[in-house]
């Protein structure tokens, strides 16, 4: 079997009066779609926040490509090719897709933002995903599914190797869900790993290769 690209080993996290994670393991192979499942309060979100650098672990270690890494900020997570797409999208509603994709990382020319290059790069990424819509429309006017595509394009713009999706199907129609699955399969073909968090087991059996189960902050198993 291929070696895991990402290893989270013995991850433990405590809050005052609560042990959120108790020596949890998660191993993700390159180019796989891996489901992370469990009831509310199982520790899924806490584990992903640690991976994203939004929370620090109390014990355990993270390895990427066989090398132990320290992730204590979202910026460091991005440097390691990790992107998390939360249920609440991190988009600026008044800006268009291209501006959101490169927000804070705008290409420049002679000290000013190179908007033409920004649009070209945004269009290239969206075209590679088979997505087409007006880059100038404020994202607040896009559908939820289209906003989700902007988030995925933003992840690809930082050369993400691992993309975690937190309940990505929660507000999608059946047609939009099929489009999302097609997009996830396209990411897989590019060698990008997807961590898919969902309560909907029928989706997991359709799109995921393996799954890891958490319960009450503990690792139950991976199958």
PDB file of N, CA and C in Angstrom, residues 145 148-149 169 172-185 196 203 206-207:
ATOM      1  N   UNK A 145     -23.049  26.918  -4.316  1.00  0.00           N
ATOM      2  CA  UNK A 145     -22.171  25.963  -5.006  1.00  0.00           C
ATOM      3  C   UNK A 145     -21.041  26.695  -5.720  1.00  0.00           C
ATOM      4  N   UNK A 148     -18.498  27.883  -3.285  1.00  0.00           N
ATOM      5  CA  UNK A 148     -17.675  26.738  -2.889  1.00  0.00           C
ATOM      6  C   UNK A 148     -16.568  26.494  -3.910  1.00  0.00           C
ATOM      7  N   UNK A 149     -16.898  26.640  -5.191  1.00  0.00           N
ATOM      8  CA  UNK A 149     -15.898  26.484  -6.248  1.00  0.00           C
ATOM      9  C   UNK A 149     -14.807  27.545  -6.134  1.00  0.00           C
ATOM     10  N   UNK A 169     -21.678  19.322   1.422  1.00  0.00           N
ATOM     11  CA  UNK A 169     -22.943  19.104   0.710  1.00  0.00           C
ATOM     12  C   UNK A 169     -24.148  19.639   1.464  1.00  0.00           C
ATOM     13  N   UNK A 172     -26.356  21.983  -0.706  1.00  0.00           N
ATOM     14  CA  UNK A 172     -26.337  21.801  -2.148  1.00  0.00           C
ATOM     15  C   UNK A 172     -27.549  21.018  -2.639  1.00  0.00           C
ATOM     16  N   UNK A 173     -27.994  21.352  -3.848  1.00  0.00           N
ATOM     17  CA  UNK A 173     -29.017  20.546  -4.505  1.00  0.00           C
ATOM     18  C   UNK A 173     -28.369  19.267  -5.041  1.00  0.00           C
ATOM     19  N   UNK A 174     -29.190  18.329  -5.494  1.00  0.00           N
ATOM     20  CA  UNK A 174     -28.664  17.068  -6.023  1.00  0.00           C
ATOM     21  C   UNK A 174     -27.769  17.331  -7.228  1.00  0.00           C
ATOM     22  N   UNK A 175     -28.188  18.246  -8.113  1.00  0.00           N
ATOM     23  CA  UNK A 175     -27.383  18.583  -9.289  1.00  0.00           C
ATOM     24  C   UNK A 175     -26.047  19.194  -8.873  1.00  0.00           C
ATOM     25  N   UNK A 176     -26.077  20.106  -7.898  1.00  0.00           N
ATOM     26  CA  UNK A 176     -24.849  20.741  -7.425  1.00  0.00           C
ATOM     27  C   UNK A 176     -23.937  19.728  -6.753  1.00  0.00           C
ATOM     28  N   UNK A 177     -24.527  18.751  -6.054  1.00  0.00           N
ATOM     29  CA  UNK A 177     -23.730  17.710  -5.399  1.00  0.00           C
ATOM     30  C   UNK A 177     -23.006  16.857  -6.441  1.00  0.00           C
ATOM     31  N   UNK A 178     -23.679  16.531  -7.531  1.00  0.00           N
ATOM     32  CA  UNK A 178     -23.028  15.763  -8.599  1.00  0.00           C
ATOM     33  C   UNK A 178     -21.858  16.542  -9.184  1.00  0.00           C
ATOM     34  N   UNK A 179     -22.038  17.859  -9.333  1.00  0.00           N
ATOM     35  CA  UNK A 179     -20.939  18.695  -9.831  1.00  0.00           C
ATOM     36  C   UNK A 179     -19.775  18.706  -8.852  1.00  0.00           C
ATOM     37  N   UNK A 180     -20.094  18.765  -7.550  1.00  0.00           N
ATOM     38  CA  UNK A 180     -19.036  18.739  -6.535  1.00  0.00           C
ATOM     39  C   UNK A 180     -18.273  17.427  -6.598  1.00  0.00           C
ATOM     40  N   UNK A 181     -18.980  16.317  -6.745  1.00  0.00           N
ATOM     41  CA  UNK A 181     -18.315  15.017  -6.816  1.00  0.00           C
ATOM     42  C   UNK A 181     -17.416  14.939  -8.053  1.00  0.00           C
ATOM     43  N   UNK A 182     -17.869  15.502  -9.168  1.00  0.00           N
ATOM     44  CA  UNK A 182     -17.037  15.518 -10.370  1.00  0.00           C
ATOM     45  C   UNK A 182     -15.770  16.319 -10.122  1.00  0.00           C
ATOM     46  N   UNK A 183     -15.912  17.424  -9.396  1.00  0.00           N
ATOM     47  CA  UNK A 183     -14.761  18.261  -9.080  1.00  0.00           C
ATOM     48  C   UNK A 183     -13.795  17.544  -8.143  1.00  0.00           C
ATOM     49  N   UNK A 184     -14.333  16.834  -7.162  1.00  0.00           N
ATOM     50  CA  UNK A 184     -13.487  16.082  -6.236  1.00  0.00           C
ATOM     51  C   UNK A 184     -12.717  14.996  -6.990  1.00  0.00           C
ATOM     52  N   UNK A 185     -13.368  14.340  -7.923  1.00  0.00           N
ATOM     53  CA  UNK A 185     -12.682  13.309  -8.727  1.00  0.00           C
ATOM     54  C   UNK A 185     -11.572  13.927  -9.572  1.00  0.00           C
ATOM     55  N   UNK A 196     -12.964  14.538   3.530  1.00  0.00           N
ATOM     56  CA  UNK A 196     -14.386  14.823   3.324  1.00  0.00           C
ATOM     57  C   UNK A 196     -15.137  14.556   4.629  1.00  0.00           C
ATOM     58  N   UNK A 203     -23.231   9.519   0.735  1.00  0.00           N
ATOM     59  CA  UNK A 203     -22.227  10.284   0.003  1.00  0.00           C
ATOM     60  C   UNK A 203     -20.843   9.674   0.204  1.00  0.00           C
ATOM     61  N   UNK A 206     -20.172   6.744  -1.865  1.00  0.00           N
ATOM     62  CA  UNK A 206     -20.084   7.050  -3.297  1.00  0.00           C
ATOM     63  C   UNK A 206     -18.757   7.695  -3.673  1.00  0.00           C
ATOM     64  N   UNK A 207     -18.231   8.588  -2.843  1.00  0.00           N
ATOM     65  CA  UNK A 207     -17.101   9.420  -3.277  1.00  0.00           C
ATOM     66  C   UNK A 207     -15.791   9.087  -2.577  1.00  0.00           C
TER      67      UNK A 207
END
